[in-house]
CSV table of C-alpha atoms in Angstrom, one decimal:
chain,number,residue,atom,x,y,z
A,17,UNK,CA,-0.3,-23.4,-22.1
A,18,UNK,CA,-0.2,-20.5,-24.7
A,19,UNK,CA,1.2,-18.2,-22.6
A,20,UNK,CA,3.6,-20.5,-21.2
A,21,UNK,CA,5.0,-21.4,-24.9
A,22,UNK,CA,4.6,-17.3,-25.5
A,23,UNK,CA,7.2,-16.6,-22.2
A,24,UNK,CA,5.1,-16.2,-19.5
A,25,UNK,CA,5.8,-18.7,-16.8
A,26,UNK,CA,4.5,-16.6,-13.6
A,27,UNK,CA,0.9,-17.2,-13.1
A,28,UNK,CA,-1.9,-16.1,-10.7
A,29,UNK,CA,-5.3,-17.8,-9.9
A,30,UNK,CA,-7.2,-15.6,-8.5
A,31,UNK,CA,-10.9,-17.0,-6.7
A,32,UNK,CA,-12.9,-16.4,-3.6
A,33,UNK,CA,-12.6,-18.3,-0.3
A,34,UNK,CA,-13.8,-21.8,-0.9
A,35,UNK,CA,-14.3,-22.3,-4.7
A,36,UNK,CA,-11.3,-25.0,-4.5
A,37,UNK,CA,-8.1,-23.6,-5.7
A,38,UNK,CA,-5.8,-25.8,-3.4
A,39,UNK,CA,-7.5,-28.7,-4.4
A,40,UNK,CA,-7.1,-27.4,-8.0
A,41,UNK,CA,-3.4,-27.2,-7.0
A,42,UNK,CA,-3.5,-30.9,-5.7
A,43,UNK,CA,-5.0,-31.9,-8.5
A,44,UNK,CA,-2.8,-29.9,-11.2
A,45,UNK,CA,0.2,-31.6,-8.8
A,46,UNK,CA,-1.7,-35.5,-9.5
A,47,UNK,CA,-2.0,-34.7,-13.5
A,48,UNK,CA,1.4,-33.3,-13.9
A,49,UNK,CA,3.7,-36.5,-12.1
A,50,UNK,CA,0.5,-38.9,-14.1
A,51,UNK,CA,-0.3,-40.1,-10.3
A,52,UNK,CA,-3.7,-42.1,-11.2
A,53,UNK,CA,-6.5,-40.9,-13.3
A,54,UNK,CA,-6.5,-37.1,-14.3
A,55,UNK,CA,-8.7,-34.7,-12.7
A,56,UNK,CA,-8.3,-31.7,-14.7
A,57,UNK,CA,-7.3,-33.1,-18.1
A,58,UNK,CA,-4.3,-31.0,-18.5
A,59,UNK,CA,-2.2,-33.1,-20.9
A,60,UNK,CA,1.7,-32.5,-18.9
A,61,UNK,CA,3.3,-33.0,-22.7
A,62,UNK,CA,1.7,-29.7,-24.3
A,63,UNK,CA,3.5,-28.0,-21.3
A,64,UNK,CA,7.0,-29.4,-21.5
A,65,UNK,CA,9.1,-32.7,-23.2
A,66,UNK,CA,10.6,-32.9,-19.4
A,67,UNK,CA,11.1,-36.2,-18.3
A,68,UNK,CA,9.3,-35.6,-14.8
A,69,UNK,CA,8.0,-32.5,-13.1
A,70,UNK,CA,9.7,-31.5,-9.6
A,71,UNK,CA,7.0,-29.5,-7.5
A,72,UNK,CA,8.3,-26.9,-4.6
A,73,UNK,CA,5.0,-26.2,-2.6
A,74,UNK,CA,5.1,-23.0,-0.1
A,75,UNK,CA,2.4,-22.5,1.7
A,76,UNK,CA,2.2,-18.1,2.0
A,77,UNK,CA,2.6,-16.9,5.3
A,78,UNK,CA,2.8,-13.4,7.0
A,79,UNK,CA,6.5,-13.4,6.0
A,80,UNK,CA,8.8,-12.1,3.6
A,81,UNK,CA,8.7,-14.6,0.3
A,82,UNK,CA,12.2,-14.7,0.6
A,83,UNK,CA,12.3,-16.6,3.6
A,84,UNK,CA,9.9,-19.0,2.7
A,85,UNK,CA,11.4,-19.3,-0.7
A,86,UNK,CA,14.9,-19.7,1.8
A,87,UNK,CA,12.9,-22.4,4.0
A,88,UNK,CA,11.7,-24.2,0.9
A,89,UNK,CA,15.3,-24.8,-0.9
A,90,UNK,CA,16.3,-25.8,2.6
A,91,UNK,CA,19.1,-22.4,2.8
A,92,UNK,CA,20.0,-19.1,4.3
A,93,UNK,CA,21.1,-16.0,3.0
A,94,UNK,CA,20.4,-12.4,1.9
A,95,UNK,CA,17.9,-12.1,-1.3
A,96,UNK,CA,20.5,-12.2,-4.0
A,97,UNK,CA,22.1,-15.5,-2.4
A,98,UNK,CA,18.5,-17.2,-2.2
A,99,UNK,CA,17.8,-16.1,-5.9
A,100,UNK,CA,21.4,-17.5,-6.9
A,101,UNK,CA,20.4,-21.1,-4.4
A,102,UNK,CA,16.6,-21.0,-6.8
A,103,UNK,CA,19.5,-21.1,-10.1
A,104,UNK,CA,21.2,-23.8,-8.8
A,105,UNK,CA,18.6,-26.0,-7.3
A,106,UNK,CA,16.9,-25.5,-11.3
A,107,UNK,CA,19.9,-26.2,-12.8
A,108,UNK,CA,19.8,-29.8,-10.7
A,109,UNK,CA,16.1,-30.4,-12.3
A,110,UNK,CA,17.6,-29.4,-15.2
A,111,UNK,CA,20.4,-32.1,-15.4
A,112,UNK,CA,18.0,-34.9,-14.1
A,113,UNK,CA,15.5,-34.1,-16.8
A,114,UNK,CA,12.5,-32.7,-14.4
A,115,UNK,CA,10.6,-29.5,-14.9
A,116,UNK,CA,10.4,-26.8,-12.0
A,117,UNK,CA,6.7,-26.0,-10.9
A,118,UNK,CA,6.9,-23.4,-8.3
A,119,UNK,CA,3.7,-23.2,-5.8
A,120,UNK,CA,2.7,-20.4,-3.7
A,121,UNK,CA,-0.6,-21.0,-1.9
A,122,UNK,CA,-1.8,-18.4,-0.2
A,123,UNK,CA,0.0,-15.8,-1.9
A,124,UNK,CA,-1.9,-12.7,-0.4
A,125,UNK,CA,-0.8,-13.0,2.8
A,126,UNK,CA,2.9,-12.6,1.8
A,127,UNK,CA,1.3,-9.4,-0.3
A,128,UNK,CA,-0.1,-8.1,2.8
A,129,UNK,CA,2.8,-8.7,4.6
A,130,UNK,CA,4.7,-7.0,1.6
A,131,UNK,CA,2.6,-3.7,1.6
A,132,UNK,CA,3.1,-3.0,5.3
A,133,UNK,CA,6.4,-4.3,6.0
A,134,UNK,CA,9.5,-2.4,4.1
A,135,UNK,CA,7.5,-2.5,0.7
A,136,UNK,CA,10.3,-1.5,-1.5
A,137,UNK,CA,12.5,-4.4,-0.7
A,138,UNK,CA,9.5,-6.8,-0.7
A,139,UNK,CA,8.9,-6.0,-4.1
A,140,UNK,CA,11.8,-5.6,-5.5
A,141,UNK,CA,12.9,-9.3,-4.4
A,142,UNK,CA,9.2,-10.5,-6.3
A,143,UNK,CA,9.8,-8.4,-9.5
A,144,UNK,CA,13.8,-10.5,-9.2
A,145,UNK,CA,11.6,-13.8,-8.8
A,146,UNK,CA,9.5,-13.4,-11.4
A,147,UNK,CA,12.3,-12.1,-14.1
A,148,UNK,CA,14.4,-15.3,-13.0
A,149,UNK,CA,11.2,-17.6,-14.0
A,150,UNK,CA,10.0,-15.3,-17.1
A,151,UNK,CA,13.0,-16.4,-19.1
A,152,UNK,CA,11.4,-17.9,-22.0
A,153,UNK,CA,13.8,-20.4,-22.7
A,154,UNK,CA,13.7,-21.9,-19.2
A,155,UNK,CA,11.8,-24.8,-18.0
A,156,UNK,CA,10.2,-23.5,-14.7
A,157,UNK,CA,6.8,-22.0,-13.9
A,158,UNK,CA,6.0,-20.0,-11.1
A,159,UNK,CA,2.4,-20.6,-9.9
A,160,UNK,CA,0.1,-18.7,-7.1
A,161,UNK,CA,-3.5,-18.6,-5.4
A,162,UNK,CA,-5.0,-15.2,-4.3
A,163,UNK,CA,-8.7,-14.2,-3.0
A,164,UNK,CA,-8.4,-11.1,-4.6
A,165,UNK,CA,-7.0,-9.3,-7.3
A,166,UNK,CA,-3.2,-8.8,-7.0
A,167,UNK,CA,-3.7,-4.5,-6.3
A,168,UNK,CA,-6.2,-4.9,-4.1
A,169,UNK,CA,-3.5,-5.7,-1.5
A,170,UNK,CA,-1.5,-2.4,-2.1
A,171,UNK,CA,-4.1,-0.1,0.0
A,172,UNK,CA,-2.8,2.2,1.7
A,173,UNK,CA,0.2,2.4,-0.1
A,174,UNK,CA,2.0,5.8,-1.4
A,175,UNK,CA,1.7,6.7,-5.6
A,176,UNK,CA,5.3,5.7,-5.6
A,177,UNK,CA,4.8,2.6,-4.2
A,178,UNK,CA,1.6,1.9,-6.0
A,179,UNK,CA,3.2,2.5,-8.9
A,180,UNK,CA,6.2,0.1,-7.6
A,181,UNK,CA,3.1,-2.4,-7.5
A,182,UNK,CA,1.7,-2.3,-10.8
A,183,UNK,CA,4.8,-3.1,-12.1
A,184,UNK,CA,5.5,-6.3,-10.3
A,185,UNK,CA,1.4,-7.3,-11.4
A,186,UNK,CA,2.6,-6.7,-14.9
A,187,UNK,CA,4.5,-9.7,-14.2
A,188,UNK,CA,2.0,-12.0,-13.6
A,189,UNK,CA,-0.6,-13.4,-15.5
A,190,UNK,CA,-4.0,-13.1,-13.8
A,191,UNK,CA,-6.3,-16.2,-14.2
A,192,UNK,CA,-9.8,-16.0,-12.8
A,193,UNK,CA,-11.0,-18.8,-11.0
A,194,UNK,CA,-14.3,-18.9,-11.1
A,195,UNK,CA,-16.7,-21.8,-10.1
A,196,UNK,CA,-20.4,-21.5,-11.5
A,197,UNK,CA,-23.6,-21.3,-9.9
A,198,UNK,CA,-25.2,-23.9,-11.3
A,199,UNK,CA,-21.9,-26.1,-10.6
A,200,UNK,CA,-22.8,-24.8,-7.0
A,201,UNK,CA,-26.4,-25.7,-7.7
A,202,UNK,CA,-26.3,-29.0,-8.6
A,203,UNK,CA,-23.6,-30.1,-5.8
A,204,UNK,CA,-26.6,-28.6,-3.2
A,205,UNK,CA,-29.2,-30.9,-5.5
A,206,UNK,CA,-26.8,-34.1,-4.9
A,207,UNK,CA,-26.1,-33.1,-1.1
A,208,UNK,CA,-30.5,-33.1,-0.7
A,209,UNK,CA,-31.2,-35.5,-2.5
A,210,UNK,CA,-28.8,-37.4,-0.3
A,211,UNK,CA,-31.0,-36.2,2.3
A,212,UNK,CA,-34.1,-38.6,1.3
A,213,UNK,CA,-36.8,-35.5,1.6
A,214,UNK,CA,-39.9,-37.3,0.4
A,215,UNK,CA,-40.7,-35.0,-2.6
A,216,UNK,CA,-44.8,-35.5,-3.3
A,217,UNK,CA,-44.1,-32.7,-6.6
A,218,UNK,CA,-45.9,-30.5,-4.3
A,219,UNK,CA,-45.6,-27.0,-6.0
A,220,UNK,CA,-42.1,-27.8,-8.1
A,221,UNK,CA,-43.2,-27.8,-11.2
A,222,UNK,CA,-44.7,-24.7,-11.1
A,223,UNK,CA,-42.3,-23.0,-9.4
A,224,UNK,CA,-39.8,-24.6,-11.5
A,225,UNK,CA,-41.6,-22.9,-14.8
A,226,UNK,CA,-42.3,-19.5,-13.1
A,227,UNK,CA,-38.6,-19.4,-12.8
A,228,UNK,CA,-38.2,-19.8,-16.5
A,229,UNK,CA,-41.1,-17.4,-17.2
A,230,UNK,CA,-39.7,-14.7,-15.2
A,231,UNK,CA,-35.6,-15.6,-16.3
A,232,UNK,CA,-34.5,-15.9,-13.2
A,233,UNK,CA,-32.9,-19.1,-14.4
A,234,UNK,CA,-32.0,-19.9,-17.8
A,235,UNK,CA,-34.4,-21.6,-20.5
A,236,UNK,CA,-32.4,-25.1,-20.5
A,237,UNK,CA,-32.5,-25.5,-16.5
A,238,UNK,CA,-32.8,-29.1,-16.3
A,239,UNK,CA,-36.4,-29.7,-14.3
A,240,UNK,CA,-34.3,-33.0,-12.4
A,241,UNK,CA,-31.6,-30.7,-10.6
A,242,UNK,CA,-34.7,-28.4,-9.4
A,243,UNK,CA,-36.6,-31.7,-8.5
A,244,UNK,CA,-33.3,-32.5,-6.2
A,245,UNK,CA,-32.9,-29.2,-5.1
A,246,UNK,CA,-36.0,-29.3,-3.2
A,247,UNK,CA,-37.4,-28.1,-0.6
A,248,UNK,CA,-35.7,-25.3,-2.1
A,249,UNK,CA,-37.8,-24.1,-4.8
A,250,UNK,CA,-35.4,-22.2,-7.8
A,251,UNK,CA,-35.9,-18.6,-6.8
A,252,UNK,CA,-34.4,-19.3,-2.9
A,253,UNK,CA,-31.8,-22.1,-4.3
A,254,UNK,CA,-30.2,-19.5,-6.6
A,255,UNK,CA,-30.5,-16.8,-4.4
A,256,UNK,CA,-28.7,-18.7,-1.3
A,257,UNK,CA,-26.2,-20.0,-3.7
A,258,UNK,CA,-25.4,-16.3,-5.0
A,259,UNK,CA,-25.1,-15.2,-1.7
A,260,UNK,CA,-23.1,-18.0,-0.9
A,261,UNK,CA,-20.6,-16.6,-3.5
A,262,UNK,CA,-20.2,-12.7,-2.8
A,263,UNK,CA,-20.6,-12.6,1.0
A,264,UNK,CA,-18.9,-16.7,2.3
A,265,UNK,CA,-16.6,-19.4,1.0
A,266,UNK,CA,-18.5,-21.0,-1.9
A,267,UNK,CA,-18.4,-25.1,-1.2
A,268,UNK,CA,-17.1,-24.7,2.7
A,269,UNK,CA,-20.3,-22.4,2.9
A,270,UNK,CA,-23.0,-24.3,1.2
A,271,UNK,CA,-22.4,-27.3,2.8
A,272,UNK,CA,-22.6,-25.8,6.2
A,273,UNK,CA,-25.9,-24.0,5.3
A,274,UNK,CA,-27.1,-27.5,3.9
A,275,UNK,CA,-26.0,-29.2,7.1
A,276,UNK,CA,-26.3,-26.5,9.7
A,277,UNK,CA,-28.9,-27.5,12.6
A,278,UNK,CA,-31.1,-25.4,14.8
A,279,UNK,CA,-33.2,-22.8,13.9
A,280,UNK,CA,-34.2,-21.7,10.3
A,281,UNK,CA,-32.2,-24.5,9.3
A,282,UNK,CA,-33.1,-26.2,6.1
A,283,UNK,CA,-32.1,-29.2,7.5
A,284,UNK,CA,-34.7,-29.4,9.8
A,285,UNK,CA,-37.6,-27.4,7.9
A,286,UNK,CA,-40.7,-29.7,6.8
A,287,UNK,CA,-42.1,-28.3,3.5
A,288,UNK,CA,-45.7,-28.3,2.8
A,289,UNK,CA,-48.0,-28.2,-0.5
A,290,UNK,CA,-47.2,-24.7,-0.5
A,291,UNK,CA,-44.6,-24.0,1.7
A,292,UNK,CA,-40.8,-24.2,0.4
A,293,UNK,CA,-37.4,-23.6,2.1
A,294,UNK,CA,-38.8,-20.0,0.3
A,295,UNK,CA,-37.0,-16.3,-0.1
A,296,UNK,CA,-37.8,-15.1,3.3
A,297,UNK,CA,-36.4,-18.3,5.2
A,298,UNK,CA,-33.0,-17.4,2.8
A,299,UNK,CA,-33.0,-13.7,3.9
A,300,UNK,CA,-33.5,-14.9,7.4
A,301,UNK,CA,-30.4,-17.2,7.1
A,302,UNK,CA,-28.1,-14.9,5.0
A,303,UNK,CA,-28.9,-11.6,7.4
A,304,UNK,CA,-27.9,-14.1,10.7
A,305,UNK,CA,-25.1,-15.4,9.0
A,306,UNK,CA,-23.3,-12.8,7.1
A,307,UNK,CA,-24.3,-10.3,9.3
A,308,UNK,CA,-21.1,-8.8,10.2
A,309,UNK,CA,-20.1,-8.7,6.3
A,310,UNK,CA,-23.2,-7.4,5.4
A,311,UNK,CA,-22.5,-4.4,7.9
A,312,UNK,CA,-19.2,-3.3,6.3
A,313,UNK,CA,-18.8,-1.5,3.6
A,314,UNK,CA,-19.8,-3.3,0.3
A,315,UNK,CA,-20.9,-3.5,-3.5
A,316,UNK,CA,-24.2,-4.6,-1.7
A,317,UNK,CA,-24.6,-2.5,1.2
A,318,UNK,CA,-27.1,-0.1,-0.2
A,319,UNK,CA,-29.5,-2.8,-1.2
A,320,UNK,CA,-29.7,-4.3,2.0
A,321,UNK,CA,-30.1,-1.2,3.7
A,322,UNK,CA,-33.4,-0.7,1.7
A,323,UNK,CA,-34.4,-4.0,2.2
A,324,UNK,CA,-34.3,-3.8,6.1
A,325,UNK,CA,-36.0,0.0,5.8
A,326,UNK,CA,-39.0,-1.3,3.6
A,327,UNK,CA,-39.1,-4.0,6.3
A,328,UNK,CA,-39.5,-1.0,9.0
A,329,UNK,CA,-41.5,0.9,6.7
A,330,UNK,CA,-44.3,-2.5,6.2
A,331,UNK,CA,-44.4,-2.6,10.2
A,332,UNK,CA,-44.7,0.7,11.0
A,333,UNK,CA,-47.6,0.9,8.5
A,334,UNK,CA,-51.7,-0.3,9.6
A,335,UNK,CA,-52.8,-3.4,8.9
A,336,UNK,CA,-55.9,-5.5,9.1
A,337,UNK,CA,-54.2,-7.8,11.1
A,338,UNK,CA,-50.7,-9.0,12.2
A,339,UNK,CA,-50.7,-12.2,10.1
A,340,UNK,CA,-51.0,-9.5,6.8
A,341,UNK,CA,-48.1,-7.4,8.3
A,342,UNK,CA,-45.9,-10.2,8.8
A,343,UNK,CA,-47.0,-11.5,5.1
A,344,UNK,CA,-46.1,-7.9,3.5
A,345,UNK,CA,-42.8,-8.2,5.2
A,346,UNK,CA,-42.3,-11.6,3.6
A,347,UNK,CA,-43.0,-10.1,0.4
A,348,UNK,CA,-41.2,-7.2,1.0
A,349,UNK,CA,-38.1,-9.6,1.6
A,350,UNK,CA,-38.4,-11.5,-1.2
A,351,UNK,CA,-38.6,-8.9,-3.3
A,352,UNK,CA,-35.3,-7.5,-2.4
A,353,UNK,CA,-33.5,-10.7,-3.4
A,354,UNK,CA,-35.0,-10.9,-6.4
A,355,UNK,CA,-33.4,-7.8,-7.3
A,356,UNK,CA,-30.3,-8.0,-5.5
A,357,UNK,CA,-29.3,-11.6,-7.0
A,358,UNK,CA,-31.4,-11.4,-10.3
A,359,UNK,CA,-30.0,-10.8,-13.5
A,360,UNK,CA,-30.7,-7.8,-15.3
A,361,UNK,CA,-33.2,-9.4,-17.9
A,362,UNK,CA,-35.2,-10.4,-14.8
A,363,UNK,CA,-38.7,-9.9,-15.1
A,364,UNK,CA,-41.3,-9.8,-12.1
A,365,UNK,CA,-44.9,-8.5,-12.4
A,366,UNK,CA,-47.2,-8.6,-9.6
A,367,UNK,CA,-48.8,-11.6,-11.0
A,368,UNK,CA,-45.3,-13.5,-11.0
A,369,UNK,CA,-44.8,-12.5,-7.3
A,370,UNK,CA,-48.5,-13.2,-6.1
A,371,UNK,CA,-47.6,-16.8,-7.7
A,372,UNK,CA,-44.7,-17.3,-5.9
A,373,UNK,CA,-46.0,-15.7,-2.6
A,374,UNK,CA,-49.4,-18.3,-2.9
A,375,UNK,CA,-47.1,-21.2,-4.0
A,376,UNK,CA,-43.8,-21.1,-2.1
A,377,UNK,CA,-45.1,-18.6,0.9
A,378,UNK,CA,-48.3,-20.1,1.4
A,379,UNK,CA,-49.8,-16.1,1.0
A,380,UNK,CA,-53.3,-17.3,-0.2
A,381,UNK,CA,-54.4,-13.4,-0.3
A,382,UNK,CA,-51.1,-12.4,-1.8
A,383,UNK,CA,-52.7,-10.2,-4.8
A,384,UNK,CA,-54.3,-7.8,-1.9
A,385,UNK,CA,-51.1,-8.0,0.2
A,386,UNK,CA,-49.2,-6.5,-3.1
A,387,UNK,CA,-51.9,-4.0,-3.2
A,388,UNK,CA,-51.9,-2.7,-0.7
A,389,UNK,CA,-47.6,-2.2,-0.6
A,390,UNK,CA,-48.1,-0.9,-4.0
A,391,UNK,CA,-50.6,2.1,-2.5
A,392,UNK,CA,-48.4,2.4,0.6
A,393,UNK,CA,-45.7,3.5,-1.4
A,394,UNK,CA,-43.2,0.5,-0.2
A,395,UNK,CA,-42.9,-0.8,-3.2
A,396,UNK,CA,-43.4,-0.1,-6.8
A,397,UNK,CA,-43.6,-1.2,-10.4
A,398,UNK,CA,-40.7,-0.3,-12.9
A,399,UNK,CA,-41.2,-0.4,-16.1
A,400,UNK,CA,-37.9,0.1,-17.8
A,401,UNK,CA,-36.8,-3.0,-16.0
A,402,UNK,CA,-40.3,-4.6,-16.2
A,403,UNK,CA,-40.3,-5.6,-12.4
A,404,UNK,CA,-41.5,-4.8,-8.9
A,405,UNK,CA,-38.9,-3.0,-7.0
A,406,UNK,CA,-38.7,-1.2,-3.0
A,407,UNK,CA,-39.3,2.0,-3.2
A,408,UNK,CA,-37.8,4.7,-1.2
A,409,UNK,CA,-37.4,8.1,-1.0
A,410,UNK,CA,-39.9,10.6,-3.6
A,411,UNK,CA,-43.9,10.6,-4.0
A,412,UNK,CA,-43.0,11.4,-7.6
A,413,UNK,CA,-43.7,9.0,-10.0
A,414,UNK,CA,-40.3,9.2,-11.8
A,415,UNK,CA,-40.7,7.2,-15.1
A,416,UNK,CA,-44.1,9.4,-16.0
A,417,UNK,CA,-42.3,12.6,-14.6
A,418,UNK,CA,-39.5,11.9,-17.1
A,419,UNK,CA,-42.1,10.8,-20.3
A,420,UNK,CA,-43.5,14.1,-19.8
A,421,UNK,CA,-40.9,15.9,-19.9
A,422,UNK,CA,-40.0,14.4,-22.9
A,423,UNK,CA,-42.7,15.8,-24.9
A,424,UNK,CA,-42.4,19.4,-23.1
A,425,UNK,CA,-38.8,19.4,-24.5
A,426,UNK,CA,-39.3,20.7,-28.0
A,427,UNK,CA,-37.5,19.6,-30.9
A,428,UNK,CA,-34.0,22.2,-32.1
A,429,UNK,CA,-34.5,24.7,-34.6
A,430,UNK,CA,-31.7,25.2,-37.0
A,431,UNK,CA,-30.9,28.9,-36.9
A,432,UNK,CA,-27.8,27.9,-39.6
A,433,UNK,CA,-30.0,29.6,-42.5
A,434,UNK,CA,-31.2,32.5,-41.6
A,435,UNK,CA,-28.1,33.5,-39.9
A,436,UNK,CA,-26.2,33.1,-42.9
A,437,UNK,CA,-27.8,36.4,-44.2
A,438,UNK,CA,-25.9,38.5,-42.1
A,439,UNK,CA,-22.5,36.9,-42.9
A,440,UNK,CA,-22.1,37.6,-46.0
A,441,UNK,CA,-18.4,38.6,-46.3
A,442,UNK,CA,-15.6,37.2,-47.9
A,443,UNK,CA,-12.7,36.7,-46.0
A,444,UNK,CA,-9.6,35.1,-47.1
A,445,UNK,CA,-6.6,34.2,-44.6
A,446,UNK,CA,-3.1,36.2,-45.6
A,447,UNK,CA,-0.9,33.5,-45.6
A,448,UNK,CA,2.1,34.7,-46.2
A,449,UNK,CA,1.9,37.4,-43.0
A,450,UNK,CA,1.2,33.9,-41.2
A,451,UNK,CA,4.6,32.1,-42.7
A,452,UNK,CA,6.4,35.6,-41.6
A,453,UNK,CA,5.4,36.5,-38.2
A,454,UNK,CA,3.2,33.2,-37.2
A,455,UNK,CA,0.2,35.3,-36.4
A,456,UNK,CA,-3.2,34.5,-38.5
A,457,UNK,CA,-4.8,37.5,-40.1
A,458,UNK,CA,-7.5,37.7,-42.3
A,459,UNK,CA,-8.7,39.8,-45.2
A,460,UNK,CA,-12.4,41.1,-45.4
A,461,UNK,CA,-13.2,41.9,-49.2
């Protein structure tokens, strides 16, 4: 409300698919006309002393905003009679009283249809929208939803036009819209607890403070929501909610993983004493589910591509027997969304991951498992981040190779000193040749 009362009255809510910014919208719309109880708590008097608030929703489209500003008002016309019909059809709200709350859902596709289609006009006729609104003393608010950050749709664009861009951004106020994991995890807790999984404590509680231990979750967790969250133990409930978030459509995306049928469905998985809906039944789901996202180009790419070449790297190795190999590749996976959705104080020894892999993996011979990945090279301990990590790439041990170095290195000598022996001239800049000709010269004496 701030920057409203400060003149800025075009707004942009920028969130991923699925964390609920068109039900924010409904909501916002519910609060502001005082249509039952408030949602959101927005107070409609701190924003305006209107009488009423008058809402025009557009829904974006692949289409000049123009137009569907022109289908909204109900007229036709070029861009400067459209933006003259907006005056107007605010001046009406104006005489009855009633505040103007312009809504663009689904803004980004009238910004891709902007970048490729005659970009200069497009933007010109959004800078002209948003200067009408960004009048300070007027009562209207122009409001949009984006999945991405508004420059992020000018790829591909010239520097002019970029530039051309930019400006019309400046015009907006970016708000992030972002919906917290753990709001994320406790709405998976309700939806299985819904379920009615007969939860005998099994291995939750230990699993529950092995997560503290290591900080994978914060301190203050609350030990109820990881009792509801089960059979996903904390480690694969946080790392399937994470994923969740980057790679699908938050809420629309957990509930179909929590309802989902068929195979490695956690709907249909029966947990045991030491068997939860663990990390490598979470890989397995994420890998068959994002799979074409996880294939393109991304922040991420890089760590699953080690991931699946440690996986190559555990089979193509010899084992005692094929149950080992397939419980090395288990490890191997979880270990790679530990450190893919962990935060950076995340700490995992081989004693924290022989826990997990015994108690969420049912691995009863985990320690020698680790071992033996540790001596093959596939994975490897850390210790400036104080966890296990895959390991690729040089037989060097890289954190001892750089200590040592460290005391080869000797410390600098100051040569200041004894250099100053030999310069022991006095030398005093002619000034006044300076003021005259501009050039410095000295005098040695």
């Amino acid at each position: 409300m701030s920057d409203f009362h400060s003149g800025i009255h075009s707004f942009t809510i920028i969130g991923s698919y699925g964390t609920g910014k068109s039900s924010f919208l409904l909501a916002l719309e519910s609060d502001l006309k005082k249509n039952g109880q408030k949602k959101y708590l927005l107070d409609s008097d701190n924003l305006s002393n209107a009488k009423s608030f008058e809402i025009l929703n557009i829904v974006g489209d692949y289409a000049p905003m123009s137009t569907l500003l022109s289908k909204a008002l109900n007229v036709e016309g070029n861009t400067v009679s459209i933006l003259d019909s907006l005056k107007n059809y605010y001046a009406k709200c104006q005489k009855r009283g009633e505040f103007l709350l312009i809504v663009v859902d689904e803004f980004g596709k009238v910004l891709e249809h902007a970048a490729k289609n005659n970009p200069e006009k497009e933007l010109y006729f959004l800078q002209k929208l948003s200067e009408l609104v960004n009048v300070p003393s007027r009562q209207i608010m122009l409001l949009t939803t984006l999945h991405q950050n508004f420059g992020a749709y000018s790829n591909g664009l010239t520097t002019e036009q970029v530039n051309e861009w930019t400006k019309v951004k400046g015009r907006f106020k970016e708000i992030a819209f972002v919906e917290p994991i753990e709001q994320l995890l406790h709405l998976a807790s309700v939806q299985l607890n819904n379920v009615g999984y007969v939860n005998k404590e099994y291995n939750v509680g230990i699993l529950y403070e092995l997560a503290k231990e290591t900080k994978y979750v914060s301190a203050d967790f609350p030990f109820g929501t990881a009792q509801q969250l089960f059979p996903l133990d904390l480690f694969s409930a946080y790392s399937i909610t994470s994923a969740i978030q980057r790679y699908g459509q938050n809420e629309r995306s957990l509930f179909t993983f929590l309802s989902s049928k068929g195979n490695n469905s956690i709907s249909e998985f029966v947990p045991d004493s030491h068997q939860t809906y663990n990390l490598q039944k979470v890989y397995d789901y994420i890998l068959y589910n994002f799979y074409s996202y996880l294939k393109d180009a991304n922040s991420d790419s890089m760590s699953w591509s080690t991931i699946q070449i440690s996986i190559e790297r555990v089979e193509g190795q010899e084992w005692d027997s094929k149950k080992e190999m397939l419980d090395a590749v288990n490890i191997v996976k979880a270990i790679g969304l530990l450190n893919l959705f962990g935060t950076a104080g995340f700490k995992l020894t081989a004693q924290h991951l022989a826990k997990y892999a015994r108690e969420a993996m049912n691995i009863d011979n985990a320690e020698v498992v680790i071992g033996k990945l540790e001596a093959k090279k596939i994975i490897r301990y850390a210790v400036y981040k104080e966890r296990l990590m895959l390991f690729e790439g040089t037989d060097v041990n890289l954190e001892a190779a750089i200590r040592e170095a460290s005391l080869m290195v000797t410390r600098p000598v100051a040569f200041v000193d004894e250099l100053n022996v030999f310069f022991n001239h006095k030398i005093s800049p002619v000034k006044s040749h300076f003021y005259q000709k501009g050039t410095p010269r000295f005098f040695d004496y």
